[in-house]
Coordinates of C-alpha atoms in Angstrom, one line a residue:
M298 CA 38.2 72.0 150.9
L299 CA 41.0 69.7 149.9
C300 CA 43.9 69.3 152.2
T301 CA 46.4 69.1 149.3
R302 CA 46.3 69.4 145.5
L303 CA 49.2 68.5 143.4
T304 CA 49.2 70.2 140.0
N305 CA 51.3 70.4 136.9
A306 CA 52.5 66.8 137.6
N307 CA 53.0 63.6 135.3
I308 CA 50.9 61.4 137.3
L309 CA 50.9 57.7 136.5
T310 CA 48.0 56.2 138.3
M311 CA 48.3 52.5 137.3
D312 CA 44.6 52.6 137.0
P313 CA 43.4 51.7 133.3
D314 CA 40.3 53.7 133.7
H315 CA 42.4 57.1 134.1
P316 CA 46.0 56.1 133.4
V317 CA 47.5 59.6 133.4
A318 CA 46.6 62.8 135.3
R319 CA 47.9 66.3 135.9
D320 CA 46.2 67.1 139.0
L321 CA 45.5 65.0 142.1
G322 CA 43.5 66.0 145.1
I323 CA 44.0 64.8 148.7
W324 CA 41.6 64.8 151.6
R325 CA 42.2 63.3 155.0
G326 CA 44.8 60.8 153.7
R327 CA 42.6 59.6 150.8
I328 CA 42.8 60.4 147.1
A329 CA 39.7 62.8 146.5
G330 CA 39.9 62.8 142.7
L331 CA 41.9 63.5 139.6
D332 CA 42.2 66.2 137.0
E333 CA 38.8 68.1 136.4
A334 CA 37.3 66.6 139.6
V335 CA 39.6 68.6 141.7
A336 CA 41.2 71.2 139.5
S337 CA 38.7 74.0 140.6
L338 CA 38.4 72.9 144.3
P339 CA 39.9 75.0 147.0
A340 CA 42.8 73.4 148.8
R341 CA 44.7 74.3 152.0
E342 CA 47.9 73.8 150.0
V343 CA 48.4 73.8 146.3
V344 CA 51.8 72.0 145.3
D345 CA 53.2 72.9 141.8
L346 CA 55.3 69.7 140.9
H347 CA 56.8 71.3 137.8
G348 CA 56.3 68.2 135.6
A349 CA 57.7 65.6 138.2
T350 CA 56.6 62.1 138.0
V351 CA 54.0 60.7 140.5
L352 CA 53.4 57.0 141.1
P353 CA 51.6 55.0 143.7
G354 CA 53.9 54.4 146.6
F355 CA 56.1 51.3 146.0
I356 CA 55.1 48.4 147.9
D357 CA 57.9 46.0 149.0
S358 CA 56.0 42.6 149.6
H359 CA 58.9 40.7 151.4
V360 CA 61.3 42.4 153.8
H361 CA 63.0 41.9 157.2
L362 CA 62.8 45.2 159.0
S363 CA 63.9 44.0 162.4
W364 CA 67.0 42.1 160.9
T365 CA 67.8 45.3 158.7
G366 CA 67.8 47.7 161.7
L367 CA 69.8 45.3 164.0
K368 CA 72.4 44.5 161.1
A369 CA 73.0 48.3 160.7
R370 CA 74.2 48.5 164.3
T371 CA 76.4 45.3 163.9
P372 CA 80.2 45.3 162.9
S373 CA 80.4 44.1 159.4
I374 CA 83.1 42.3 157.4
S375 CA 81.4 43.1 154.2
G376 CA 83.8 43.7 151.3
L377 CA 86.7 42.0 152.8
T378 CA 88.1 39.3 150.6
R379 CA 91.1 37.8 152.6
V380 CA 90.8 35.6 155.6
D381 CA 93.5 37.4 157.4
D382 CA 91.6 40.8 156.9
V383 CA 88.4 39.3 158.1
L384 CA 89.9 37.8 161.1
A385 CA 91.6 41.0 161.9
A386 CA 88.3 42.7 161.8
I387 CA 86.6 40.2 163.9
E388 CA 89.3 40.6 166.5
D389 CA 88.9 44.4 166.4
A390 CA 85.2 44.1 167.1
V391 CA 85.9 41.6 169.8
S392 CA 88.2 44.1 171.5
R393 CA 85.3 46.6 171.6
R394 CA 83.0 44.4 173.6
G395 CA 82.7 43.2 177.1
P396 CA 84.4 40.5 179.1
A397 CA 84.9 36.7 178.2
G398 CA 81.4 35.1 177.7
T399 CA 80.1 38.1 176.0
W400 CA 78.2 37.6 172.7
V401 CA 79.8 39.4 169.6
S402 CA 77.6 39.4 166.5
I403 CA 79.4 40.1 163.1
G404 CA 77.5 40.8 159.9
G405 CA 78.3 40.8 156.1
Y406 CA 79.7 37.3 156.1
D407 CA 79.6 35.6 152.7
Q408 CA 82.0 32.5 152.1
R409 CA 81.9 33.3 148.4
A410 CA 84.1 36.3 148.8
L411 CA 86.7 34.3 150.6
G412 CA 86.5 31.1 148.7
R413 CA 85.6 28.9 151.5
H414 CA 84.0 29.1 154.9
L415 CA 85.7 30.3 158.0
T416 CA 86.1 27.6 160.9
A417 CA 85.6 27.6 164.5
A418 CA 89.4 27.2 165.1
E419 CA 90.1 30.4 163.3
L420 CA 87.4 32.3 165.3
D421 CA 88.8 30.9 168.4
R422 CA 92.3 32.5 167.8
V423 CA 90.7 36.0 167.6
G424 CA 87.7 35.4 170.0
H425 CA 89.5 35.9 173.3
G426 CA 86.9 34.0 175.3
R427 CA 83.8 35.7 173.7
R428 CA 81.1 34.0 172.0
I429 CA 81.3 34.9 168.2
F430 CA 78.2 34.6 166.0
L431 CA 79.0 35.4 162.3
M432 CA 75.7 35.7 160.5
H433 CA 75.6 34.8 156.9
D434 CA 74.3 37.5 154.5
S435 CA 71.5 35.1 153.1
G436 CA 70.1 34.5 156.7
H437 CA 70.4 30.8 156.2
A438 CA 73.8 30.0 157.8
C439 CA 76.2 31.2 160.4
V440 CA 79.7 30.3 161.6
V441 CA 80.5 30.3 165.4
N442 CA 83.4 29.6 167.6
T443 CA 84.0 26.7 170.2
A444 CA 82.7 29.0 173.0
V445 CA 79.3 28.7 171.3
L446 CA 79.5 25.2 170.1
D447 CA 80.2 24.2 173.8
L448 CA 76.6 25.4 174.6
L449 CA 74.8 23.5 172.0
P450 CA 73.3 20.1 172.4
A451 CA 75.4 17.2 171.0
D452 CA 72.9 16.3 168.3
V453 CA 73.1 19.7 166.5
P454 CA 75.0 19.2 163.5
H455 CA 77.7 21.6 162.3
D456 CA 80.7 21.6 159.9
D457 CA 83.8 22.9 162.0
G458 CA 81.6 25.8 163.3
L459 CA 79.4 26.2 160.2
L460 CA 75.7 25.7 161.0
V461 CA 73.0 25.9 158.3
E462 CA 69.0 26.3 158.3
Q463 CA 67.5 24.7 161.4
A464 CA 70.8 24.1 163.1
M465 CA 71.5 27.9 162.7
G466 CA 68.4 28.3 164.7
A467 CA 69.7 26.4 167.6
V468 CA 72.4 29.1 167.9
R469 CA 69.9 31.9 167.5
R470 CA 67.7 30.6 170.3
L471 CA 70.6 30.7 172.8
R472 CA 70.4 34.4 172.4
L473 CA 66.9 35.4 171.9
P474 CA 64.8 37.2 172.7
H475 CA 65.5 40.8 171.7
A476 CA 63.8 43.5 174.0
Q477 CA 60.7 45.0 172.3
C478 CA 62.2 48.5 172.5
D479 CA 65.4 47.5 170.9
L480 CA 63.4 45.8 168.1
A481 CA 61.2 48.9 167.7
D482 CA 64.2 51.0 167.2
A483 CA 65.7 48.8 164.6
I484 CA 62.3 48.5 162.8
E485 CA 62.0 52.3 162.7
H486 CA 65.5 52.7 161.4
A487 CA 64.8 50.3 158.5
A488 CA 61.4 51.7 157.8
R489 CA 62.8 55.1 157.3
A490 CA 65.3 53.6 154.9
C491 CA 62.5 52.3 152.9
L492 CA 60.8 55.6 152.8
A493 CA 63.8 57.2 151.4
E494 CA 63.5 54.8 148.4
G495 CA 59.7 55.5 147.6
V496 CA 58.4 52.5 149.7
T497 CA 55.1 53.3 151.5
A498 CA 54.1 49.9 152.6
C499 CA 56.0 46.6 153.0
A500 CA 55.4 43.1 154.4
E501 CA 57.5 41.9 157.2
A502 CA 58.4 38.3 156.2
G503 CA 58.4 36.3 159.5
I504 CA 58.1 37.3 163.0
G505 CA 57.8 35.1 166.3
G506 CA 59.5 32.2 164.9
G507 CA 61.0 30.5 161.8
L508 CA 64.7 31.3 160.9
L509 CA 64.5 35.0 161.5
G510 CA 62.1 35.6 164.4
H511 CA 63.4 37.9 167.2
S512 CA 61.2 37.2 170.0
P513 CA 58.0 35.4 170.9
V514 CA 56.2 38.6 171.5
E515 CA 57.7 40.3 168.4
L516 CA 54.5 41.7 167.1
G517 CA 54.4 43.8 170.4
A518 CA 57.4 45.9 169.0
Y519 CA 55.5 47.1 166.0
Q520 CA 52.6 48.0 168.4
L521 CA 54.9 49.8 170.4
L522 CA 56.0 52.0 167.3
R523 CA 52.3 52.7 166.5
D524 CA 51.6 53.6 170.2
Q525 CA 54.3 56.0 170.1
G526 CA 53.5 57.6 166.8
R527 CA 56.7 56.2 165.4
L528 CA 55.4 53.9 162.7
P529 CA 56.6 55.6 159.4
L530 CA 54.9 53.5 157.0
R531 CA 52.3 50.6 156.7
I532 CA 53.3 47.4 157.6
Q533 CA 52.1 43.8 157.3
L534 CA 53.3 41.1 159.5
M535 CA 53.7 37.4 158.6
P536 CA 54.0 35.0 161.6
G537 CA 56.5 32.2 161.3
G538 CA 54.7 28.9 160.5
D539 CA 56.1 27.3 163.6
T540 CA 54.1 29.9 165.8
L541 CA 51.1 27.6 165.1
K542 CA 49.9 25.3 167.7
P543 CA 47.1 22.6 168.1
S544 CA 44.1 24.8 168.3
G545 CA 41.5 22.6 170.3
A546 CA 38.8 24.4 168.0
H547 CA 35.3 22.9 167.5
E548 CA 35.5 20.0 164.9
Q549 CA 33.1 21.9 162.6
D550 CA 35.6 24.6 162.2
G551 CA 38.1 22.3 160.6
I552 CA 41.1 24.1 162.2
P553 CA 43.8 21.7 163.3
R554 CA 46.4 24.4 164.3
A555 CA 46.1 28.3 164.9
L556 CA 47.6 31.2 166.7
D557 CA 46.0 32.0 170.0
L558 CA 42.2 33.1 169.7
G559 CA 42.4 32.1 166.1
L560 CA 44.2 35.1 165.0
R561 CA 44.8 34.9 161.2
T562 CA 45.4 36.9 158.0
G563 CA 43.3 40.0 157.8
F564 CA 43.4 41.1 161.4
G565 CA 44.6 44.9 162.0
D566 CA 44.0 48.1 160.1
D567 CA 45.4 50.4 157.3
W568 CA 48.8 50.8 159.4
L569 CA 49.5 47.6 160.9
S570 CA 48.0 44.2 160.1
V571 CA 48.4 40.4 160.2
G572 CA 49.3 39.1 156.6
P573 CA 50.2 35.6 155.5
L574 CA 51.6 32.7 157.4
K575 CA 55.3 32.5 156.4
I576 CA 56.5 28.9 155.9
Y577 CA 59.9 27.9 155.0
T578 CA 60.6 24.9 152.9
D579 CA 64.1 25.2 151.9
G580 CA 67.2 27.5 152.1
G581 CA 68.9 29.7 149.7
M582 CA 71.2 29.9 146.6
M583 CA 73.7 32.0 148.2
A584 CA 74.3 29.4 151.0
R585 CA 73.9 26.6 148.5
T586 CA 70.9 25.1 150.5
A587 CA 68.0 25.9 148.2
A588 CA 66.4 22.6 147.4
L589 CA 67.1 21.5 143.8
T590 CA 66.0 18.5 141.6
E591 CA 69.4 18.5 140.2
P592 CA 72.8 19.2 141.8
Y593 CA 74.4 22.6 141.8
E594 CA 76.9 23.0 139.0
G595 CA 80.3 21.8 140.3
L596 CA 78.9 20.4 143.7
D597 CA 77.6 17.1 144.5
H598 CA 74.4 17.9 146.3
T599 CA 71.0 19.4 145.7
G600 CA 70.5 21.5 148.9
R601 CA 68.0 20.7 151.4
L602 CA 64.6 21.0 152.8
Q603 CA 64.1 22.8 156.1
D604 CA 62.2 19.6 157.6
D605 CA 60.9 16.3 156.8
A606 CA 58.8 16.8 153.6
E607 CA 55.6 15.3 155.1
R608 CA 55.9 17.6 158.1
L609 CA 56.2 20.5 155.8
R610 CA 53.3 19.6 153.6
D611 CA 51.1 19.1 156.9
L612 CA 51.9 22.6 158.0
I613 CA 51.0 24.1 154.7
V614 CA 47.7 22.2 154.6
D615 CA 46.9 23.1 158.3
G616 CA 47.7 26.7 157.5
H617 CA 45.3 26.8 154.6
L618 CA 42.6 24.8 156.5
G619 CA 43.1 27.5 159.3
G620 CA 42.0 30.3 156.9
W621 CA 45.4 31.8 156.4
Q622 CA 46.9 33.2 153.2
L623 CA 50.2 31.4 152.9
A624 CA 53.6 32.8 152.0
V625 CA 55.6 29.9 151.2
H626 CA 59.4 30.3 151.0
A627 CA 60.5 28.1 147.9
I628 CA 63.7 29.1 146.3
G629 CA 64.7 25.8 144.6
D630 CA 62.5 23.9 142.0
R631 CA 62.5 20.9 144.5
A632 CA 61.0 23.1 147.2
A633 CA 58.5 24.7 144.7
D634 CA 57.3 21.0 143.8
L635 CA 56.6 20.3 147.6
A636 CA 54.8 23.7 147.9
L637 CA 52.7 23.2 144.9
D638 CA 51.7 19.6 145.9
A639 CA 50.7 20.7 149.3
L640 CA 48.6 23.8 148.1
E641 CA 47.0 21.6 145.6
H642 CA 46.0 19.1 148.1
A643 CA 44.8 21.8 150.6
Q644 CA 42.7 23.4 148.0
R645 CA 41.0 20.0 147.2
L646 CA 40.3 19.5 150.9
R647 CA 38.7 23.0 151.3
P648 CA 38.5 25.1 148.2
R649 CA 39.3 28.9 148.7
P650 CA 39.4 30.5 145.4
D651 CA 40.6 33.7 146.7
A652 CA 43.2 32.5 149.2
R653 CA 46.0 34.4 147.2
H654 CA 48.7 32.0 148.4
R655 CA 52.1 33.2 147.3
I656 CA 55.6 31.4 146.6
E657 CA 58.1 33.6 148.2
H658 CA 61.3 33.9 145.9
A659 CA 60.4 31.3 143.3
G660 CA 64.1 31.4 142.6
L661 CA 64.2 28.5 140.2
I662 CA 61.0 27.4 138.4
R663 CA 61.0 24.9 135.7
P664 CA 58.9 25.3 132.7
D665 CA 56.6 22.5 133.7
Q666 CA 55.9 24.2 137.1
L667 CA 54.5 27.3 135.4
P668 CA 51.1 25.9 134.5
R669 CA 50.7 24.5 138.0
M670 CA 51.3 27.7 139.5
A671 CA 48.7 29.3 137.2
R672 CA 46.2 26.8 138.0
L673 CA 46.4 27.3 141.6
G674 CA 46.3 31.1 141.5
V675 CA 49.6 31.4 143.2
S676 CA 51.6 34.7 143.1
A677 CA 55.4 34.7 142.6
V678 CA 57.0 37.1 144.9
V679 CA 60.4 37.8 143.3
Q680 CA 63.4 39.6 144.3
P681 CA 65.0 41.1 141.1
N682 CA 67.9 42.7 142.9
F683 CA 69.1 39.2 143.8
L684 CA 70.1 38.8 140.2
R685 CA 71.2 42.3 139.7
Y686 CA 73.8 41.8 142.4
F687 CA 74.4 38.1 142.7
G688 CA 73.3 36.9 139.2
D689 CA 76.8 36.1 138.0
D690 CA 77.3 33.7 140.9
Y691 CA 73.8 32.3 140.7
A692 CA 73.9 31.7 136.8
T693 CA 77.3 29.9 137.4
V694 CA 75.9 27.4 140.0
M695 CA 72.7 26.8 138.1
G696 CA 74.3 26.2 134.8
E697 CA 73.5 27.4 131.2
R698 CA 70.2 25.3 130.9
R699 CA 68.7 26.5 134.2
A700 CA 69.9 30.1 134.6
P701 CA 67.0 31.5 132.4
W702 CA 64.6 29.9 135.0
M703 CA 65.8 32.1 137.7
Y704 CA 63.4 34.8 139.2
R705 CA 61.4 34.7 136.1
G706 CA 59.2 37.7 134.7
R707 CA 57.8 37.0 131.4
G708 CA 57.4 33.3 131.8
F709 CA 55.2 34.0 134.9
L710 CA 53.1 36.8 133.1
S711 CA 52.7 34.9 129.9
H712 CA 50.9 32.0 131.9
G713 CA 48.7 34.5 134.0
I714 CA 50.8 34.2 137.1
T715 CA 50.9 37.5 139.2
V716 CA 54.6 38.8 139.5
V717 CA 55.1 40.6 142.7
G718 CA 58.3 42.7 143.4
S719 CA 60.2 42.7 146.5
S720 CA 63.6 43.2 148.1
D721 CA 64.2 40.6 150.9
R722 CA 66.0 43.5 152.5
P723 CA 68.8 43.4 153.9
V724 CA 69.6 40.2 152.1
A725 CA 69.7 42.5 148.9
D726 CA 69.6 46.1 148.0
G727 CA 66.1 47.4 148.7
S728 CA 65.7 50.0 146.0
P729 CA 62.4 49.4 143.9
L730 CA 63.8 51.5 141.0
R731 CA 67.0 49.4 140.7
A732 CA 64.9 46.2 140.8
I733 CA 62.5 47.5 138.3
Q734 CA 65.6 48.3 135.9
F735 CA 66.7 44.8 136.3
M736 CA 63.2 43.3 135.6
V737 CA 63.4 45.3 132.2
E738 CA 67.2 44.8 131.3
R739 CA 67.8 41.4 133.0
A740 CA 71.3 42.4 133.2
S741 CA 73.6 41.9 136.5
A742 CA 75.7 44.5 137.8
S743 CA 78.7 43.2 135.5
G744 CA 76.5 43.4 132.5
R745 CA 75.9 39.7 132.2
L746 CA 72.4 39.0 130.6
I747 CA 70.6 36.5 132.6
G748 CA 67.5 35.0 131.0
P749 CA 66.9 38.2 128.8
D750 CA 63.8 36.5 127.4
E751 CA 62.2 36.9 130.8
G752 CA 62.5 40.8 130.6
L753 CA 59.4 42.9 131.1
T754 CA 58.3 46.1 129.9
V755 CA 58.7 49.1 132.2
D756 CA 54.9 49.2 132.9
E757 CA 54.8 45.7 133.7
A758 CA 57.7 46.1 136.2
L759 CA 56.1 49.2 137.8
R760 CA 52.9 47.1 138.2
A761 CA 54.9 44.4 140.2
Y762 CA 55.7 47.1 142.9
T763 CA 52.3 48.7 143.0
V764 CA 49.2 47.0 141.7
A765 CA 50.7 43.5 142.1
G766 CA 52.1 44.2 145.5
A767 CA 48.7 45.4 146.7
Y768 CA 47.0 42.4 145.4
A769 CA 49.4 39.9 147.1
C770 CA 49.1 41.8 150.4
R771 CA 45.4 41.9 150.1
W772 CA 45.5 45.6 150.0
D773 CA 44.1 46.1 146.4
A774 CA 41.0 47.8 147.6
T775 CA 43.0 50.7 149.3
A776 CA 46.4 50.9 147.6
G777 CA 48.4 50.0 144.3
S778 CA 46.9 52.6 142.3
L779 CA 46.0 56.4 142.5
T780 CA 42.4 55.8 142.3
P781 CA 39.9 58.2 144.0
G782 CA 39.1 56.7 147.5
K783 CA 42.3 54.7 147.9
R784 CA 44.9 55.8 150.3
A785 CA 47.1 58.8 149.4
D786 CA 50.3 57.0 149.3
L787 CA 52.7 58.0 146.6
V788 CA 56.1 58.6 145.4
V789 CA 57.3 61.6 143.5
L790 CA 60.2 60.9 141.1
G791 CA 62.6 63.1 139.3
D792 CA 62.0 61.5 136.0
D793 CA 59.5 59.2 134.2
P794 CA 60.8 55.6 134.2
R795 CA 58.9 55.0 130.9
R796 CA 60.7 57.7 129.1
V797 CA 64.3 57.4 130.2
E798 CA 66.7 54.7 128.9
P799 CA 66.3 51.4 131.0
S800 CA 70.0 51.8 132.3
R801 CA 69.0 55.1 133.9
I802 CA 66.0 53.8 135.8
G803 CA 67.7 52.8 138.9
G804 CA 69.5 56.1 139.2
I805 CA 66.0 58.2 139.2
D806 CA 65.9 60.5 142.2
V807 CA 63.1 59.9 144.7
V808 CA 62.1 63.5 145.3
T809 CA 59.8 62.6 148.2
T810 CA 57.6 59.9 149.5
V811 CA 54.0 60.6 150.7
V812 CA 52.2 58.5 153.1
D813 CA 48.7 59.3 154.1
G814 CA 48.8 62.5 152.2
R815 CA 51.8 63.6 154.3
D816 CA 55.1 64.4 152.6
T817 CA 57.7 62.5 154.7
K818 CA 60.5 64.7 153.7
G819 CA 58.6 68.0 154.9
T820 CA 58.5 69.4 151.3
W821 CA 55.0 70.4 152.0
A822 CA 52.4 69.9 154.7
A823 CA 49.2 68.1 154.2

């Protein structure tokens, strides 16, 4: 007997062998069959979907759940455009905190809204002895007051309280770690927001180290959720590259650096697993720290790498030799050059045809870099909502010639490069449907077209969030399509993205999200 049979549905399986179905059977969290294979079978519950559209659950291949959940509890200055208003909001937040010496975190900071960065002196005027930490929305910079600067080593560089990239990390280390129970609460909060948008699985892009690690024992927060039955969706964890250390392994193993006990990509189960090693090579466009080969328009610099180029290459090579799948953060084209050089060298030293290495963001990829990515079998894990919401600004600072190269779609696919959809939540809106709309239209929220020749079909954009996401996360044997034997993870939509005008895709209702055959909104019981 089936647990659940969905009937009278418009089921888009993303499986070319059976692309559309009307009935779908679920048994013990797996897809038992489609159409005539299940239509006559008894079921504990039969759910008539009245023509609603069913898709595989969306996979968000690059998120920051801990940061998202913690940010939701943090006072925010988002939306304020006057310096005086921002300072007043910060002073109000300070007044609600503890005595002098207390840390006060503020979210929602973006200098573009103000026309310049705030300064330590300005924060001093409203800090009243507290230690103020103003986190940039990109995650690549912060502004602090003098009470914080006084705690830093003298060799940490800053510009009147502005710290970027690794210098920002020095400030974060003054405050870490967060408690596992606090992280668990934050992760659960963010994961439930993902569920509401049709996401059934995601990859946490950097724990334990890097720019956004929250604790050296961060993985334990996810295990705590799992142990308590509070893990609402499937999560893959990417350890930060700096968590590797000299391994002392046998010389025949050829593993120069590793996590303890040789833990690497693939450890875990269907609910919680270890995914790629996350390696940062540069910063971000929003903070103007993405590493470019030519200067930003109107500026006299080309961004920066996270570290000495040779040390970054060595880390990428050592990760490959250690058996890891690599998720290499490279937004600018200069960072992409470094990543591709290192991956090519690593594959020469130890060929791994199915390594499935990834370039995270691939924010600016020159035409000459596309064939290299294809030859190396590297996936592009892009964030379409970056251009939907920040595209006007990004296109301006890249200029007319380079703007069409940003967060490509067609250019990748035409070269045989797998395009993977993701959000980088909370940096940008997490909605897969709104991202899919952008991938088709290539229009920012203002209506500005950005690289229209890079537009995808609706089917191709849907694949980026289903089949391609499963491939990039090495879940393709169990997820990404509604194929018998795979996990019963799916999303029910109020309309068919293929049949509505592209401008309406982002507004389609998510009726319910199903994980492991269970309706997370309680519409039916499995």
